[in-house]
mmCIF file of C-alpha atoms in Angstrom:
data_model
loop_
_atom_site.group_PDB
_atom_site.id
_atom_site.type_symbol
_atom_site.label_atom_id
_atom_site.label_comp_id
_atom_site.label_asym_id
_atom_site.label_seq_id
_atom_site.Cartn_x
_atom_site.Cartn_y
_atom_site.Cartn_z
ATOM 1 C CA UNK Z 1 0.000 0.000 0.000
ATOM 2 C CA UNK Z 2 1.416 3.176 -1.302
ATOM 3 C CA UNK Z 3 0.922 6.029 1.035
ATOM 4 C CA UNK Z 4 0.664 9.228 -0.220
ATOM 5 C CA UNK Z 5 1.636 11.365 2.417
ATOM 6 C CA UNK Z 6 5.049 11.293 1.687
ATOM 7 C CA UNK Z 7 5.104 14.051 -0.494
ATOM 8 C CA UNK Z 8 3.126 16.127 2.954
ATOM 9 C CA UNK Z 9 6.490 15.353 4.904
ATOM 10 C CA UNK Z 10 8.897 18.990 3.290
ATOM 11 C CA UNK Z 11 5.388 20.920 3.648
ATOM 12 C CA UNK Z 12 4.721 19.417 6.838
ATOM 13 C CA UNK Z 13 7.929 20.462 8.269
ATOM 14 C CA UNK Z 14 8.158 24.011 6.437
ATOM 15 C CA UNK Z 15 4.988 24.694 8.346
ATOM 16 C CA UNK Z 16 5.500 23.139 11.756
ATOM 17 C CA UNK Z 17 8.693 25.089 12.374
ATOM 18 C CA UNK Z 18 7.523 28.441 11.248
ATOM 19 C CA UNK Z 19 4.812 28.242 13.500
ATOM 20 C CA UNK Z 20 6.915 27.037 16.227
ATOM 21 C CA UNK Z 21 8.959 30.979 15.785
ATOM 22 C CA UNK Z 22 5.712 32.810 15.098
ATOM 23 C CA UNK Z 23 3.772 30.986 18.512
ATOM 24 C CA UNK Z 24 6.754 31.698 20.610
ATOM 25 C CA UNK Z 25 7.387 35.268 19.678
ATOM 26 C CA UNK Z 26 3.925 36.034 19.842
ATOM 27 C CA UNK Z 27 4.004 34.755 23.423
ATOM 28 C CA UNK Z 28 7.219 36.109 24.373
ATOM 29 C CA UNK Z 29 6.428 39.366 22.773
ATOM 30 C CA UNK Z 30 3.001 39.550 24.794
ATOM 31 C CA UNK Z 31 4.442 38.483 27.607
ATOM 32 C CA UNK Z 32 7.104 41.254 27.705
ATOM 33 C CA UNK Z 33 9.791 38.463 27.964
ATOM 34 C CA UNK Z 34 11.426 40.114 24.853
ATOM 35 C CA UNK Z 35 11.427 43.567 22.679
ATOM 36 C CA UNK Z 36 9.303 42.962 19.610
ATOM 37 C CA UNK Z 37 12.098 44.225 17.381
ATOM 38 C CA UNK Z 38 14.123 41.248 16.245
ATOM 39 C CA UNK Z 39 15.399 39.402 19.487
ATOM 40 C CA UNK Z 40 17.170 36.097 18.946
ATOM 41 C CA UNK Z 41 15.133 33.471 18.206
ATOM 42 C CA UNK Z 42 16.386 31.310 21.404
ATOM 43 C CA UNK Z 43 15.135 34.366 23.602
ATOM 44 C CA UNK Z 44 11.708 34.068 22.423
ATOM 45 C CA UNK Z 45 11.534 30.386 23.694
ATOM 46 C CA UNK Z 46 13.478 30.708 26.826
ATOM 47 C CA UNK Z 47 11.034 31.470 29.065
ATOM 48 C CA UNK Z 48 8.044 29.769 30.388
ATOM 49 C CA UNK Z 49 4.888 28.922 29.232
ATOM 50 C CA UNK Z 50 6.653 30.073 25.279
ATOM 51 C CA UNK Z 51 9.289 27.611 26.461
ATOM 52 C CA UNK Z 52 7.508 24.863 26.793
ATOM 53 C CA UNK Z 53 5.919 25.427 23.078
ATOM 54 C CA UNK Z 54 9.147 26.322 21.673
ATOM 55 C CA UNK Z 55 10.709 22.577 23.496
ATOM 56 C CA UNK Z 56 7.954 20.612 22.210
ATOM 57 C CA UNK Z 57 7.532 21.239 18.748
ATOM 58 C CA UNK Z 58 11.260 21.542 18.143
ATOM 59 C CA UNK Z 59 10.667 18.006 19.413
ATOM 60 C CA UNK Z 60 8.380 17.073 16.880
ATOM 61 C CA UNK Z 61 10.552 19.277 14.618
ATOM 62 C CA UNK Z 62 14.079 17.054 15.043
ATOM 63 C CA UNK Z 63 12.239 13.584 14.459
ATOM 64 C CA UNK Z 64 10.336 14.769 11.336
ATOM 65 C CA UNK Z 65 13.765 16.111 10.216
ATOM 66 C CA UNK Z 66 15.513 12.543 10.982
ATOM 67 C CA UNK Z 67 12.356 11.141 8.833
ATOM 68 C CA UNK Z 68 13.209 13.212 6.143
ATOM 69 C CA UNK Z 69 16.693 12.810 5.580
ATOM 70 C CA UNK Z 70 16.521 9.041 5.835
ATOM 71 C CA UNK Z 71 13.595 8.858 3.165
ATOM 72 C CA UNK Z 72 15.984 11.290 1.173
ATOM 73 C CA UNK Z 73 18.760 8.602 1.794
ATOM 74 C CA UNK Z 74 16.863 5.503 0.357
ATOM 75 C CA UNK Z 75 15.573 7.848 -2.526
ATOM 76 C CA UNK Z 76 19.331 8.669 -3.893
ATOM 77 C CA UNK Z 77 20.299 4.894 -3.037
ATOM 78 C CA UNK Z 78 17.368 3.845 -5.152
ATOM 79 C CA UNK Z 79 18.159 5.974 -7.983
ATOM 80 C CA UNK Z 80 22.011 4.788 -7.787
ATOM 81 C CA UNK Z 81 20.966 1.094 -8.009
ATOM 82 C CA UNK Z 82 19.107 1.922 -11.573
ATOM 83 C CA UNK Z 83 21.084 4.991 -13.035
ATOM 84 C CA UNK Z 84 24.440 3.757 -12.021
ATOM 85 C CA UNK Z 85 25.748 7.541 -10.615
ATOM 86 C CA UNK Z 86 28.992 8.390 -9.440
ATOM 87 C CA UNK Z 87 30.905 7.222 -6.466
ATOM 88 C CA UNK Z 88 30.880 10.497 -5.692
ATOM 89 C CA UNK Z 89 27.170 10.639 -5.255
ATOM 90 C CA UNK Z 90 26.661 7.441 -3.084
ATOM 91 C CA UNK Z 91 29.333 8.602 -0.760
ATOM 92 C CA UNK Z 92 27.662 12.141 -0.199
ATOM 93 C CA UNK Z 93 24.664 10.068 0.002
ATOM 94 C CA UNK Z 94 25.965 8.208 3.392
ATOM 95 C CA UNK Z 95 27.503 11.836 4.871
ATOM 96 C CA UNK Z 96 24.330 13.323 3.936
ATOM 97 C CA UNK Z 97 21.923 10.788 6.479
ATOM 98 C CA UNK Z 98 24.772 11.195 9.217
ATOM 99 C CA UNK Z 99 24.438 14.932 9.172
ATOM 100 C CA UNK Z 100 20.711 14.866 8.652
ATOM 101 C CA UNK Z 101 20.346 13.046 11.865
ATOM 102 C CA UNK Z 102 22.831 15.442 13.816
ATOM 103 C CA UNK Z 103 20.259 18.188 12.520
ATOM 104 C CA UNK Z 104 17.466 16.462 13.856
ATOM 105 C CA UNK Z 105 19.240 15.910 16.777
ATOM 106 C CA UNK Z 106 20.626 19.541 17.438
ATOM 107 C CA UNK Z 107 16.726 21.294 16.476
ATOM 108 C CA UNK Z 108 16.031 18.494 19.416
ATOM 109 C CA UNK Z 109 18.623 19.960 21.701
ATOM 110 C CA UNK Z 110 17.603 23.715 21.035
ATOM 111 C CA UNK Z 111 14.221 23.090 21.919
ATOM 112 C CA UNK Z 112 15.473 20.764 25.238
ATOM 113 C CA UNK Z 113 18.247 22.866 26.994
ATOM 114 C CA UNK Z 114 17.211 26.530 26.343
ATOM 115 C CA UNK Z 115 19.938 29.178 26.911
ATOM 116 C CA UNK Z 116 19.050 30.743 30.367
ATOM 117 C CA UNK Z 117 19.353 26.814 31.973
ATOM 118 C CA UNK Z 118 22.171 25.662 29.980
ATOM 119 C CA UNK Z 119 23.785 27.918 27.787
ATOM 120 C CA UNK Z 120 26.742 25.282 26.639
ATOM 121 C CA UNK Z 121 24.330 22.327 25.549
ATOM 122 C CA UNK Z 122 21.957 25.208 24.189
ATOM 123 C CA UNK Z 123 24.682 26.372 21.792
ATOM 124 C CA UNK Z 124 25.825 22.685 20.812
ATOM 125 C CA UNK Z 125 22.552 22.189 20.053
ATOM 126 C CA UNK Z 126 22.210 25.410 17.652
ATOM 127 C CA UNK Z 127 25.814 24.416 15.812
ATOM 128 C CA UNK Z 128 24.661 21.142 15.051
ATOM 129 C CA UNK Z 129 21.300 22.503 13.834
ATOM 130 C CA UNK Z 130 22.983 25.695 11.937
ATOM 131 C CA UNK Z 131 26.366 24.217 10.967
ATOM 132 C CA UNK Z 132 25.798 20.416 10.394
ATOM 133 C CA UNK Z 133 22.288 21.114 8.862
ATOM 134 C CA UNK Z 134 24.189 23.944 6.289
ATOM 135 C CA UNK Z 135 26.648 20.995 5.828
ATOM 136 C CA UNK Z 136 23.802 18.761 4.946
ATOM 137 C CA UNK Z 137 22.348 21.312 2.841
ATOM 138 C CA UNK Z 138 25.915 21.767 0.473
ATOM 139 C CA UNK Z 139 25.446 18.244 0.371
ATOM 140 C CA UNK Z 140 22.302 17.569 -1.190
ATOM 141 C CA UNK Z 141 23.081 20.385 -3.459
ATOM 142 C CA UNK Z 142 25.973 19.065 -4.662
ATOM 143 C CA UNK Z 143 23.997 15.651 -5.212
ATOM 144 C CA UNK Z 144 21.588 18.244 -7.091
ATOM 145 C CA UNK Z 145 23.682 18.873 -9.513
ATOM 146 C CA UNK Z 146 25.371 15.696 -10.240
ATOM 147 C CA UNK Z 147 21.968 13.830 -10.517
ATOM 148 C CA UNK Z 148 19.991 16.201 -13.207
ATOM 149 C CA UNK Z 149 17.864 15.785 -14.635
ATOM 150 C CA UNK Z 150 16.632 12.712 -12.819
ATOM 151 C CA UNK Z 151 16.146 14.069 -9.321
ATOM 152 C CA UNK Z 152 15.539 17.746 -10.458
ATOM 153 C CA UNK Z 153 16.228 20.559 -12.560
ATOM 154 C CA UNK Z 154 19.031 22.947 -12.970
ATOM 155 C CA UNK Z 155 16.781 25.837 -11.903
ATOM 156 C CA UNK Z 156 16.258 23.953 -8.461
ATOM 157 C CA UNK Z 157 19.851 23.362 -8.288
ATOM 158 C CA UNK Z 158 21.119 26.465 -8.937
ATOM 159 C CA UNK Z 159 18.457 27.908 -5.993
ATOM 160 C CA UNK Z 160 19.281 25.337 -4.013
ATOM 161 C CA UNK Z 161 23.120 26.383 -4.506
ATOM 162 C CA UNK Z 162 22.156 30.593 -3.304
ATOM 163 C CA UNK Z 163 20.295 28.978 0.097
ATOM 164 C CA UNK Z 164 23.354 27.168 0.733
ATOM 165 C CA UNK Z 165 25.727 30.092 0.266
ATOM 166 C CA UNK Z 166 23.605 32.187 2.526
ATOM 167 C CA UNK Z 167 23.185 29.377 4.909
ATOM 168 C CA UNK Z 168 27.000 29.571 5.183
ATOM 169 C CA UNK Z 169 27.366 33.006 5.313
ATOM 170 C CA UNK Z 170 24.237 33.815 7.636
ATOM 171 C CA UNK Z 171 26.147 30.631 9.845
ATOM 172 C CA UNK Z 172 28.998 32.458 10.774
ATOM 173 C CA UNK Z 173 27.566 35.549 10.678
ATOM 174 C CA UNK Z 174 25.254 35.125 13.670
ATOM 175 C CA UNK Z 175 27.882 33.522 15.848
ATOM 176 C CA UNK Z 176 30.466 35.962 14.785
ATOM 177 C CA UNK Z 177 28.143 39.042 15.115
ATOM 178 C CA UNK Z 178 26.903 37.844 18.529
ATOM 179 C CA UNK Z 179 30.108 37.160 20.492
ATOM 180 C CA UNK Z 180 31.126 40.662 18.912
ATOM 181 C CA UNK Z 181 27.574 42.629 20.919
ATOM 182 C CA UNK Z 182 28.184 40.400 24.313
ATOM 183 C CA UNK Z 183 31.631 41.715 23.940
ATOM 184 C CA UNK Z 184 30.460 45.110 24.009
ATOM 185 C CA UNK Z 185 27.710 44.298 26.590
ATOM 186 C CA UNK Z 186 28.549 41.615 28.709
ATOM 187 C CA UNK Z 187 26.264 40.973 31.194
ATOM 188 C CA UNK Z 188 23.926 37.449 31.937
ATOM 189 C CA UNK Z 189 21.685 35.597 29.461
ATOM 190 C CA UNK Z 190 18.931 36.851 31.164
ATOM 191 C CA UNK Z 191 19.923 40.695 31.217
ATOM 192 C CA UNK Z 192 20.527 40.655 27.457
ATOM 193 C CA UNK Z 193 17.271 39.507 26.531
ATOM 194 C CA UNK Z 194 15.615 42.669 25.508
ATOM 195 C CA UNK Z 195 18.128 45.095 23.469
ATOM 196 C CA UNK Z 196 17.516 48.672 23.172
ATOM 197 C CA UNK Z 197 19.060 50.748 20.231
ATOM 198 C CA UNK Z 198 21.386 52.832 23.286
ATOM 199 C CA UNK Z 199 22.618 49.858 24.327
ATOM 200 C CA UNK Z 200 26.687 49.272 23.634
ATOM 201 C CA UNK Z 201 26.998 46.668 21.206
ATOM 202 C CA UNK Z 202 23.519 46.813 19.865
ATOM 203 C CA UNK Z 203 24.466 47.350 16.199
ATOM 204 C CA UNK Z 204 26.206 43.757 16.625
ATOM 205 C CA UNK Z 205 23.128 42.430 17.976
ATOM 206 C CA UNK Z 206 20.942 43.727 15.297
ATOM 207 C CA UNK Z 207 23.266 42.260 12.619
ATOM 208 C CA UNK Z 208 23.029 39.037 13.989
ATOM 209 C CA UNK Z 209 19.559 38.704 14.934
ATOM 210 C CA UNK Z 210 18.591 39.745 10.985
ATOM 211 C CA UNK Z 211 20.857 37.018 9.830
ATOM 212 C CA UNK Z 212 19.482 34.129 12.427
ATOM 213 C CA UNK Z 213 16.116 35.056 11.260
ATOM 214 C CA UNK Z 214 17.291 35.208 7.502
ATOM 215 C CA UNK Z 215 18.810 31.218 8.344
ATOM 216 C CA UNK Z 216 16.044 30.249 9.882
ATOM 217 C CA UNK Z 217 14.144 31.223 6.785
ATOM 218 C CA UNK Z 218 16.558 29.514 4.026
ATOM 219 C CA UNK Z 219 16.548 26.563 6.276
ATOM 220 C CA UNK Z 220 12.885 26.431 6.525
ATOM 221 C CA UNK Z 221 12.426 27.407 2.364
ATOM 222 C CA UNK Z 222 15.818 24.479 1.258
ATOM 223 C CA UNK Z 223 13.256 21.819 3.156
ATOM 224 C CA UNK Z 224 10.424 22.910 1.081
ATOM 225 C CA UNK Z 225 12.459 22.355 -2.079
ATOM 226 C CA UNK Z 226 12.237 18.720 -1.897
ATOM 227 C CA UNK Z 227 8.716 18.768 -2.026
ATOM 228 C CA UNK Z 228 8.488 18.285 -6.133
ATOM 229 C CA UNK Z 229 10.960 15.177 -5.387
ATOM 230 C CA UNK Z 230 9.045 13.757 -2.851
ATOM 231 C CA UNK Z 231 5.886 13.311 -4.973
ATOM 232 C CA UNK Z 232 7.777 10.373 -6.710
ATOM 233 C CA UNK Z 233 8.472 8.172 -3.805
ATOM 234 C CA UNK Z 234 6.534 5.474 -3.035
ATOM 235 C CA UNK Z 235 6.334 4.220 0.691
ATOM 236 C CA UNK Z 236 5.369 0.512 1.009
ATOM 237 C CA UNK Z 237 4.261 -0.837 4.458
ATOM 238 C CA UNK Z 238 7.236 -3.244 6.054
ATOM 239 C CA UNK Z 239 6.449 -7.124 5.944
ATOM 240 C CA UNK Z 240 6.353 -8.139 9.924
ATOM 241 C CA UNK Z 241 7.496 -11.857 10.392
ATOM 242 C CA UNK Z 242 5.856 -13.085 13.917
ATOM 243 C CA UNK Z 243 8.363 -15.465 15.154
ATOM 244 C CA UNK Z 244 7.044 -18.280 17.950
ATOM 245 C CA UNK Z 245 9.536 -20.359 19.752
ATOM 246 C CA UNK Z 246 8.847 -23.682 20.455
ATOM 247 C CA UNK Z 247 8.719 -22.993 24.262
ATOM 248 C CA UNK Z 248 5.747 -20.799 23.563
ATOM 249 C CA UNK Z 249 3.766 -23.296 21.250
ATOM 250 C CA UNK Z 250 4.078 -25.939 24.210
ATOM 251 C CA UNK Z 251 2.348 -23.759 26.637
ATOM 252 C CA UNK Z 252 -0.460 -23.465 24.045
ATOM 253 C CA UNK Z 253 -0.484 -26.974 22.556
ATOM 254 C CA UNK Z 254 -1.814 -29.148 25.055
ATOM 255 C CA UNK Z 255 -0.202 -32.055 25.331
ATOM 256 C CA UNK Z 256 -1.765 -35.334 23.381
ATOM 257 C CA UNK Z 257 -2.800 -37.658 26.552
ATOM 258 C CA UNK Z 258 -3.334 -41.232 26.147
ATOM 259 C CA UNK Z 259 -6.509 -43.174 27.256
#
């Protein structure tokens, strides 16, 4: 039985995590927690009850992203076995599912350990969600372009190839603009969550606040771009062997007794 919501999985995803940022800024905002002009996305699921939004669909989030990059994973492999591509291809193809579960796993951790209860796992979390998922990203570009036309066009590719420059660029932007304003400002998590523009430092922090929510975006929008892909793949339910020992069959067998 084919089912047909694979193709739902990109658009499923796309949607869940922009309403994830949109819920907990709305909160946060309301809340006061944070100034409505551009905080970092971390500060507007920090705080409770946006937190505990924020932790749960990130959550949901990570394992949908694990899904994804595994179906992505048999897709390619498929494709190899009848097209014959490059070596090149089938060993992106095993990097790429490695780093698409470290993805999953860091959106998971951002969500978990947010950055006013632990700041350290809070930023591993974010690197493997920014850096290894923009690494996963150059990767399934780059198996873009060797694969057309079979997996996609050139037009997709070469979009595919701008989100994944940005994605680098907006990557080290952020961190690099951020430890730049906390420089200039240092002071606790919690007494840097809402900026004001006469603030030291703020200029920093407005830089890299534009280009987190710019990632986020091109992260959220690459996802979305497997979506045409995803229409051709075919999902078959897994044949489940029931295996009963023979220990088990004698307590239901009753023995044969003789007259």
């Amino acid at each position: 039985m084919t089912l047909a919501w694979v193709t739902w999985i990109p658009i499923g995803l796309f949607v869940l995590i922009a309403a994830t940022f949109i819920t907990s800024y709305s909160i946060a905002v309301g809340l006061g927690h944070v100034n409505a002009f551009l905080p970092y996305i971390s500060d507007t699921g920090t705080l409770p009850p946006e937190s505990c939004i924020f932790g749960q669909f990130l959550n949901i989030a990570g394992f949908i992203t694990c899904i994804l990059a595994y179906i992505r994973y048999l897709q390619i492999r498929e494709l190899n076995n009848r097209f014959r591509f490059t070596k090149c291809v089938q060993k992106l193809n095993r990097w790429g599912i490695w780093a698409g579960f470290l993805t999953g796993l860091g959106i998971s951790m951002v969500g978990n350990f947010q950055e006013t209860n632990d700041i350290a796992m809070h930023l591993v979390g974010a690197n493997l969600a920014f850096g290894v998922g923009t690494i996963y990203f150059c990767i399934q570009c780059a198996i873009s372009y060797k694969t057309v036309p079979i997996t996609c066009n050139k037009l997709l590719c070469h979009f595919r190839l701008v989100l994944s420059i940005y994605c680098i660029i907006g990557y080290f932007g952020v961190f690099t603009f951020a430890y730049l304003s906390f420089n200039a400002k240092p002071g606790s998590i919690e007494d840097n969550l809402k900026w004001t523009s006469d603030m030291p430092g703020f200029g920093y922090h407005l830089a890299s606040t534009i280009m987190e929510w710019l990632l986020a975006l091109a992260f959220i929008t690459y996802i979305l771009t497997v979506t045409p892909e995803f229409r051709y793949i075919g999902i078959r339910e897994p044949q489940v062997e029931v295996l009963i020992s023979d220990e088990i069959l004698a307590r239901i067998t009753p023995p044969n007794q003789s007259k």
